[in-house]
Coordinates of C-alpha atoms and ligand atoms in Angstrom, one line a residue:
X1 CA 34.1 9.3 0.2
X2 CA 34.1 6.6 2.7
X3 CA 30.1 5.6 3.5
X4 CA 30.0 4.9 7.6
X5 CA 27.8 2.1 8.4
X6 CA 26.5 3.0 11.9
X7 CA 24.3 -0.5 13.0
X8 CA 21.9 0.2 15.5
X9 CA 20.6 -2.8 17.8
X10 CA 17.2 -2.1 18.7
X11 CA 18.0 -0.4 22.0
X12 CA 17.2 3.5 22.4
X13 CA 20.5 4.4 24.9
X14 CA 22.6 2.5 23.0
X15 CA 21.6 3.8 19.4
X16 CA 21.2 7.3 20.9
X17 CA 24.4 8.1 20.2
X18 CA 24.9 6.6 16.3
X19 CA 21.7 8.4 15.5
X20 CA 23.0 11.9 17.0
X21 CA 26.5 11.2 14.6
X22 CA 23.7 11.3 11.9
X23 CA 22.1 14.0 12.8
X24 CA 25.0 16.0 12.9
X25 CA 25.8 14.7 9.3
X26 CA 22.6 16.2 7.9
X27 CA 23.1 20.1 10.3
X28 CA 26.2 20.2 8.7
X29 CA 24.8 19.6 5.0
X30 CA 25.5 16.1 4.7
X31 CA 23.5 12.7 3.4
X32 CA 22.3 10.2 5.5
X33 CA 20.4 7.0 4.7
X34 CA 17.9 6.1 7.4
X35 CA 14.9 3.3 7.5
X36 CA 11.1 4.5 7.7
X37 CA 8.7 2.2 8.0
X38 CA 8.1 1.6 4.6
X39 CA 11.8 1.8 2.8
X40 CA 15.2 3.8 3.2
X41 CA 15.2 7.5 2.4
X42 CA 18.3 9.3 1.3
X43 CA 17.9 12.2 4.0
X44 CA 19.2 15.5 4.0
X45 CA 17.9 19.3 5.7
X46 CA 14.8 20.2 3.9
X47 CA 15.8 23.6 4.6
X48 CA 19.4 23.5 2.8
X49 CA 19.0 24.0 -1.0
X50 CA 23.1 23.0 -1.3
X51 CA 22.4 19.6 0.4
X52 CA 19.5 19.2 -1.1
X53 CA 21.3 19.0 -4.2
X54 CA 23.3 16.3 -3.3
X55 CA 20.4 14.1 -3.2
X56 CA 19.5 14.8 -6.5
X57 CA 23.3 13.7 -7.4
X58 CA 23.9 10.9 -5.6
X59 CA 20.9 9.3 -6.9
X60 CA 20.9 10.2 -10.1
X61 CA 17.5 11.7 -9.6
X62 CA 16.1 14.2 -12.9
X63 CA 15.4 17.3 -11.4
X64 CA 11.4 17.8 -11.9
X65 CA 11.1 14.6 -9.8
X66 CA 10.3 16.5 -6.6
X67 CA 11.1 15.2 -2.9
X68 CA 9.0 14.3 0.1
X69 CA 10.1 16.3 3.4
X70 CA 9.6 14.1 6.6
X71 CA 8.8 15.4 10.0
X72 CA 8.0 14.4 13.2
X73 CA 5.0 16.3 14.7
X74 CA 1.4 17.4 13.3
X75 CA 2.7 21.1 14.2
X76 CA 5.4 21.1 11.5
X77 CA 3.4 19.3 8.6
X78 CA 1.2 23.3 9.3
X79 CA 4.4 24.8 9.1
X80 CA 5.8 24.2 6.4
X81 CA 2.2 24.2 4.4
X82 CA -0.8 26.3 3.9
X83 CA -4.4 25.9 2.8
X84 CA -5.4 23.0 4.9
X85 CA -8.8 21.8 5.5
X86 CA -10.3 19.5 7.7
X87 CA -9.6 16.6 5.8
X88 CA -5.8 17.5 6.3
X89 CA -6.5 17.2 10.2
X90 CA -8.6 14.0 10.3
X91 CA -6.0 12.4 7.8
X92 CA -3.5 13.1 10.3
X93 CA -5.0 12.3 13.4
X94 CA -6.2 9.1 11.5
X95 CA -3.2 8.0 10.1
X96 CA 0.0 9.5 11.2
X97 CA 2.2 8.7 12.3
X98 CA 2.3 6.5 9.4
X99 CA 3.0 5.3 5.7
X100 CA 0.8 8.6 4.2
X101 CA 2.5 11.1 2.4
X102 CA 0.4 15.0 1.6
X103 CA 0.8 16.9 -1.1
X104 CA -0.3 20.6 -0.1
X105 CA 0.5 23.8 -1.1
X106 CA 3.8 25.0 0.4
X107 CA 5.1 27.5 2.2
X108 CA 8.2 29.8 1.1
X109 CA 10.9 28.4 3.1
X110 CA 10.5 25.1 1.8
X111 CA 13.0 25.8 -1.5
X112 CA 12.0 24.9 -5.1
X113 CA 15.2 22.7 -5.2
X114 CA 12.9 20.8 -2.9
X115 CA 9.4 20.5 -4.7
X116 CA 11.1 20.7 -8.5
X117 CA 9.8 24.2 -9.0
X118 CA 5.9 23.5 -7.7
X119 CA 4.0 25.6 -5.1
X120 CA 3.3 22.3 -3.6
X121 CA 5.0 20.0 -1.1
X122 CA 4.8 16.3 -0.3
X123 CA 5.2 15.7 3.5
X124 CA 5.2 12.9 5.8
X125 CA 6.0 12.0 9.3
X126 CA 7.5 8.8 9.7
X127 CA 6.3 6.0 12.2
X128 CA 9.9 4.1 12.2
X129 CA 11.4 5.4 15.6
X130 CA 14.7 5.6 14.2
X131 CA 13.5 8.2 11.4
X132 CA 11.4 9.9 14.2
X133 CA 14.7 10.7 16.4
X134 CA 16.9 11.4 13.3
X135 CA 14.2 13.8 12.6
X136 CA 14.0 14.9 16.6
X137 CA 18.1 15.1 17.0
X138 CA 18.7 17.4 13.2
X139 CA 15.8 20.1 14.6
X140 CA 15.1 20.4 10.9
X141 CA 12.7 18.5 8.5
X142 CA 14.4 16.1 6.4
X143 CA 14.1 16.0 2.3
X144 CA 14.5 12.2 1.5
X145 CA 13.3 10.3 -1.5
X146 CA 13.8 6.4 -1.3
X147 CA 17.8 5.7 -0.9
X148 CA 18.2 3.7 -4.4
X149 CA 19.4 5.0 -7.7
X150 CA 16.8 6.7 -9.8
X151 CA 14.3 3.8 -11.2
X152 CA 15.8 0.6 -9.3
X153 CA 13.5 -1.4 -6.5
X154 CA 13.3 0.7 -3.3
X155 CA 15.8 -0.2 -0.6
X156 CA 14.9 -2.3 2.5
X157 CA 17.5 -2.8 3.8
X158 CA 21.0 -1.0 4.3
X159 CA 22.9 -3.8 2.5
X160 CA 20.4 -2.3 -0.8
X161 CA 21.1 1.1 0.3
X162 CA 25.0 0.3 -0.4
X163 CA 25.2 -1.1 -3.4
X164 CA 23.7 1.9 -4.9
X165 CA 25.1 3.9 -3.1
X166 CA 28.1 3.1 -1.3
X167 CA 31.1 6.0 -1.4
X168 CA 28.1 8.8 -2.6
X169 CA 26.6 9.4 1.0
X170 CA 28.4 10.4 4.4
X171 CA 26.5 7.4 6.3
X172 CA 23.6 4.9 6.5
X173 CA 21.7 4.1 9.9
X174 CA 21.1 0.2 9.8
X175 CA 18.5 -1.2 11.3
X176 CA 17.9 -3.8 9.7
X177 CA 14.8 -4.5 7.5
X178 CA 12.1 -2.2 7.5
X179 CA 8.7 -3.6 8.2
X180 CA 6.3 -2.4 5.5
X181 CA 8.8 -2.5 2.5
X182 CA 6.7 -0.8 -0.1
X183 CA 6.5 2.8 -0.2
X184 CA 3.9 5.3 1.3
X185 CA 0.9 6.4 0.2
X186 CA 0.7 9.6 -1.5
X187 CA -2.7 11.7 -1.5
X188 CA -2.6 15.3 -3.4
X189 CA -4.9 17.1 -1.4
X190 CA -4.8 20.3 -3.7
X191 CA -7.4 18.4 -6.1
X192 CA -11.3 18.1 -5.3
X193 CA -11.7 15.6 -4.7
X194 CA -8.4 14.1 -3.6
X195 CA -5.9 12.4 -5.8
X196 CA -4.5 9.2 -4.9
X197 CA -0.9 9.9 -6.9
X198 CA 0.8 6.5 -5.2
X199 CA -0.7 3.6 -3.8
X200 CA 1.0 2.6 -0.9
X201 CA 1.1 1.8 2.8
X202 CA -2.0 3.2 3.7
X203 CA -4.7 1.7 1.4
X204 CA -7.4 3.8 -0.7
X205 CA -10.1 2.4 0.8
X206 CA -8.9 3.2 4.6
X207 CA -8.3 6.9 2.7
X208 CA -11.8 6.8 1.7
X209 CA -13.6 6.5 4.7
X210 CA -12.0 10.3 5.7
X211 CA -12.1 11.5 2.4
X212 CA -15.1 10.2 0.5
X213 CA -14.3 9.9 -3.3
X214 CA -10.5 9.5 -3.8
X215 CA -9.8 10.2 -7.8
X216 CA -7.3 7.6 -8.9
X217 CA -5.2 8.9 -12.1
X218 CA -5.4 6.1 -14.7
X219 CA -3.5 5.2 -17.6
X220 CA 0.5 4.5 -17.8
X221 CA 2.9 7.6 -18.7
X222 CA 5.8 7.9 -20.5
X223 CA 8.8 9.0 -19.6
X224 CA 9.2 12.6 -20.9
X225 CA 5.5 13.2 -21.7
X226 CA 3.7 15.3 -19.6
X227 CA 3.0 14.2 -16.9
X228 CA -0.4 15.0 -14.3
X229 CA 2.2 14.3 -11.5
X230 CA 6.1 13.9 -11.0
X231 CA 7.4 10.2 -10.7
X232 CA 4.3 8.7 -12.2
X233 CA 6.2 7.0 -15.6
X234 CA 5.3 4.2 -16.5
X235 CA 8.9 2.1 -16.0
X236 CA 10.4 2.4 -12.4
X237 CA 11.4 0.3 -9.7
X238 CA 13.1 -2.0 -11.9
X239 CA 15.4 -4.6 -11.7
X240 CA 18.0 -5.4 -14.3
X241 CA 16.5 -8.7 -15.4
X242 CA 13.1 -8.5 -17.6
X243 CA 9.7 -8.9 -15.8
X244 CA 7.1 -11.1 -16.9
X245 CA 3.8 -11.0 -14.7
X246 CA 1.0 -13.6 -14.9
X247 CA -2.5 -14.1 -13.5
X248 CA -2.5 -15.3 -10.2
X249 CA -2.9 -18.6 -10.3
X250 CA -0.8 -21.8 -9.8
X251 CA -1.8 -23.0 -13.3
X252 CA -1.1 -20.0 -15.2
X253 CA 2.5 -19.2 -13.1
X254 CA 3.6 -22.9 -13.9
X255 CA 2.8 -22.3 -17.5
X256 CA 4.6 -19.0 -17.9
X257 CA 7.6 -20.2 -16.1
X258 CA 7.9 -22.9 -18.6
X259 CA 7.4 -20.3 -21.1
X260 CA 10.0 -18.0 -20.2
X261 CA 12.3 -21.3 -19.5
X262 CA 12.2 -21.9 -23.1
X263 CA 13.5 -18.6 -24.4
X264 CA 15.8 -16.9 -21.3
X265 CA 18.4 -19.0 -20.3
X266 CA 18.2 -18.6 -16.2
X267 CA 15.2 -17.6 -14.8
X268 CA 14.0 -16.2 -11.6
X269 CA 10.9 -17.2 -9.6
X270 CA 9.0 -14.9 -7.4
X271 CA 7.2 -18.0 -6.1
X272 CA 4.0 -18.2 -3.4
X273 CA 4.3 -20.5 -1.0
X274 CA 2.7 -24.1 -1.7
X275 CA 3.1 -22.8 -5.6
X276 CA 4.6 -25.7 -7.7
X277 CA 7.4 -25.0 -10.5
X278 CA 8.6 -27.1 -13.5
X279 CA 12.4 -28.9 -12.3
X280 CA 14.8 -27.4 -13.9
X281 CA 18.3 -26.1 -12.9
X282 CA 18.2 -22.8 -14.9
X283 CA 15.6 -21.8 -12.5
X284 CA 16.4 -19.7 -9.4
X285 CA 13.7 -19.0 -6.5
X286 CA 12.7 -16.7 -4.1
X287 CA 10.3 -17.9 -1.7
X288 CA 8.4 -14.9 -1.7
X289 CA 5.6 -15.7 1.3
X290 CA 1.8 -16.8 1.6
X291 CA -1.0 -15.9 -1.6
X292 CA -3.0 -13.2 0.2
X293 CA -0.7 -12.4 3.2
X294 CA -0.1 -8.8 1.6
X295 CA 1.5 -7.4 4.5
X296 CA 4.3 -10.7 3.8
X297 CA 4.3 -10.2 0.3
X298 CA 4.9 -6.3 0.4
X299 CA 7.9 -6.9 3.0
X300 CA 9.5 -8.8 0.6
X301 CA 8.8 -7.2 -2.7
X302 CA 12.0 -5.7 -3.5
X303 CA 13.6 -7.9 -1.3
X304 CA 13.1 -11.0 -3.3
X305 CA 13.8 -8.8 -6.9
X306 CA 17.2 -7.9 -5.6
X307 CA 18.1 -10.9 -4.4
X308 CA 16.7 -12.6 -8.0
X309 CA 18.7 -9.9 -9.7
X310 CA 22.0 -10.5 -7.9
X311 CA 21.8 -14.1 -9.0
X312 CA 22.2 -13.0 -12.7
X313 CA 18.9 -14.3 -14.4
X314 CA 17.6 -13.0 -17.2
X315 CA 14.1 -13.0 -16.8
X316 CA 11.9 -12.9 -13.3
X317 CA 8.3 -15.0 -13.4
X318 CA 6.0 -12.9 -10.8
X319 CA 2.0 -13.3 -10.2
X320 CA 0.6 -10.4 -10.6
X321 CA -1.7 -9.0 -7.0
X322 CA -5.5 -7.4 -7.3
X323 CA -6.2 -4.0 -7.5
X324 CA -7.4 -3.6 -3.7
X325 CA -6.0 -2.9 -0.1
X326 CA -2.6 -3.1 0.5
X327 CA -2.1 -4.9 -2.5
X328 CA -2.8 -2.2 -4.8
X329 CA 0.6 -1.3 -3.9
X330 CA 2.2 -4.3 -4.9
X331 CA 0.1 -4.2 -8.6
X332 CA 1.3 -0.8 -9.0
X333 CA 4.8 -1.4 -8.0
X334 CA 4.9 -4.5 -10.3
X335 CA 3.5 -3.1 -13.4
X336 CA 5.9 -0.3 -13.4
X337 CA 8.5 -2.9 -13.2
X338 CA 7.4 -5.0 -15.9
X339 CA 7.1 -1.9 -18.1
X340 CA 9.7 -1.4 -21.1
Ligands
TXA401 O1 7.7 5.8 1.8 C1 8.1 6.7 1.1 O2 7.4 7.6 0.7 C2 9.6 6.8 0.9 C3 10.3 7.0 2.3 C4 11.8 7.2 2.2 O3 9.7 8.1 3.0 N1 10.0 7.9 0.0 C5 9.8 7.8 -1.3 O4 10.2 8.9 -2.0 O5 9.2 6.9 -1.8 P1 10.4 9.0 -3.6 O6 11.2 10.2 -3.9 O7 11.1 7.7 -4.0 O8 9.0 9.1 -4.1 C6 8.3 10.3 -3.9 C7 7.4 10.7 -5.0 C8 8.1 11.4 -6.2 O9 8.4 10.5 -7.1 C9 7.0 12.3 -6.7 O10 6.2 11.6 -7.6 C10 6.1 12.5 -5.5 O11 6.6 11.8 -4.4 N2 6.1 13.9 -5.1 C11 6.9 14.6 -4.3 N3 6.6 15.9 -4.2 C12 5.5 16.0 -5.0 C13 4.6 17.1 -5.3 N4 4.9 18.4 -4.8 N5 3.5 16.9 -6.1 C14 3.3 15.6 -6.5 N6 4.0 14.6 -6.3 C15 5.1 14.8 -5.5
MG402 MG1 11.7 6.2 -5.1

């Protein structure tokens, strides 16, 4: 299969057009790969178990890991759920459209292919405009978990998307970068009090001020144990070469980079900006952005692991960010990486 690239520029009447192609892609059963906000989905109708299938496929995706369905109004996220509360309102009113994903129970015509056999369903609506009128255009919710093969970094852009994927999906919609590049959050709403399952986009502590107590699950989980939610194992997001984090500290990265110098032959450097490391021609770089500027850092998260990765090192060198705000995210993202 050939995969169309279809580059949008930024303008709504001239991309009008490439995004209705797309849309006609997915009413007729097809894949698309699109940018949200936070990375590119692999998209497909919610509501067609056949080409929901294909997802599953073309990624390489186990079947209990379940899918989130994207919309684009408040309306559908009730229509295609039940049992809400008034948390479920004031979490969308507060932070959608957005980088928040619900888990709530589900309603029938919302196929188990979808939600891997559970009476639950994570939705979302998208803040990326080009998401919201792929959405608007296919008049059906789109299924779409992040565009990469199963357990490689998350896609931000629609060069990533293809080398995954290229020849395996009808089309991708490039736009270029996509702002947040880490994924949403993802709150499970079916739980008192509410589980935070992924950190994401929309930090706990913003979730706290609707919800009160937010119950983080702790611990790391094998792959094949059982697990308190889908797509919670401990290794994911992973690049080829082997990650090594450190504390976050000048010091300490300078002394693990000369470390892992002395028993990888190339090495790659997620390196802060201002951050000093040892001369040395096996050493490749990525200037990864500001210490403390999470919204940077996150935007070029799997950027800078891909781009390490394509230059064939061994080992990366990455400080490790605290456990609070937006870089929660980036901890959690990181640890799963570094995780044999
Ligand atoms: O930002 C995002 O959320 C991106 C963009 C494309 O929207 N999507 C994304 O999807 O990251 P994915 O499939 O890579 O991760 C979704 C995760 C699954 O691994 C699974 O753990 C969780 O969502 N999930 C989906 N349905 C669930 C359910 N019913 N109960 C618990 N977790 C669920
Ligand atoms: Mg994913």
């Amino acid at each position: 299969m050939l995969t169309q690239r279809l580059v949008l520029t930024g303008d709504e009447t001239d991309d009008a057009p490439l995004i209705q192609q797309a849309a006609a892609i997915i009413r007729a059963g097809g894949l698309v790969a699109f940018p949200t906000e936070t990375v590119y989905g692999l998209g497909a109708d919610a509501l067609n178990s056949e080409a929901v299938r294909r997802i599953f496929l073309a990624k390489e995706r186990p079947a209990w890991d379940p899918l989130i369905v994207h919309v684009d109004t408040p309306e559908a996220i009730y229509r295609y759920t039940r049992d809400h509360s008034v948390l479920t309102e004031q979490l969308i009113r507060a932070f959608m459209p957005g980088p928040l994903t619900l888990v709530l129970p589900k309603r029938e015509m919302i196929s188990e292919v979808v939600t891997a056999g559970r009476d639950t369903v994570a939705i979302r609506m998208p803040s990326h405009p080009v998401a919201r009128a792929l959405i608007h255009y296919s008049g059906t919710p789109i299924a779409a978990p992040s565009a990469n093969k199963f357990g490689r970094p998350s896609p931000t852009t629609a060069d990533h998307v293809l080398h995954d994927l290229n020849g395996e999906i009808e089309a991708v919609l490039d736009a270029g970068q996509t702002p947040m590049g880490v994924e949403s959050t993802i709150v499970d709403l079916t739980t008192h009090p509410p589980t935070l399952l992924r950190p994401g986009g929309v930090p706990k502590e913003a979730l706290e001020t609707i919800l009160g107590e937010v119950r983080v699950l702790v611990g790391q989980y094998e792959e094949g144990e059982a697990l308190p939610a889908p797509g919670l194992s401990a290794r994911h997001y992973a690049p080829q070469a082997k990650l090594f984090l450190c504390a976050p500290t000048p010091e300490a990265f300078y002394g693990t980079l000369k470390d892992t110098l002395s028993r990888y032959a190339f090495v790659g450097a997620m390196r802060p900006e201002g951050w000093h490391t040892p001369p040395e021609p096996r050493l490749r770089i990525f200037e990864w952005g500001a210490w403390g500027d999470w919204a940077t850092l996150a935007n070029r998260l799997f950027l800078g692991l891909r781009a390490l990765e394509k230059q064939q090192v061994h080992a990366i060198v990455c400080p490790l960010p605290p456990e609070e705000g937006l870089a929660r995210a980036l901890h959690d993202r990181l640890q799963r990486a570094a995780h044999d």
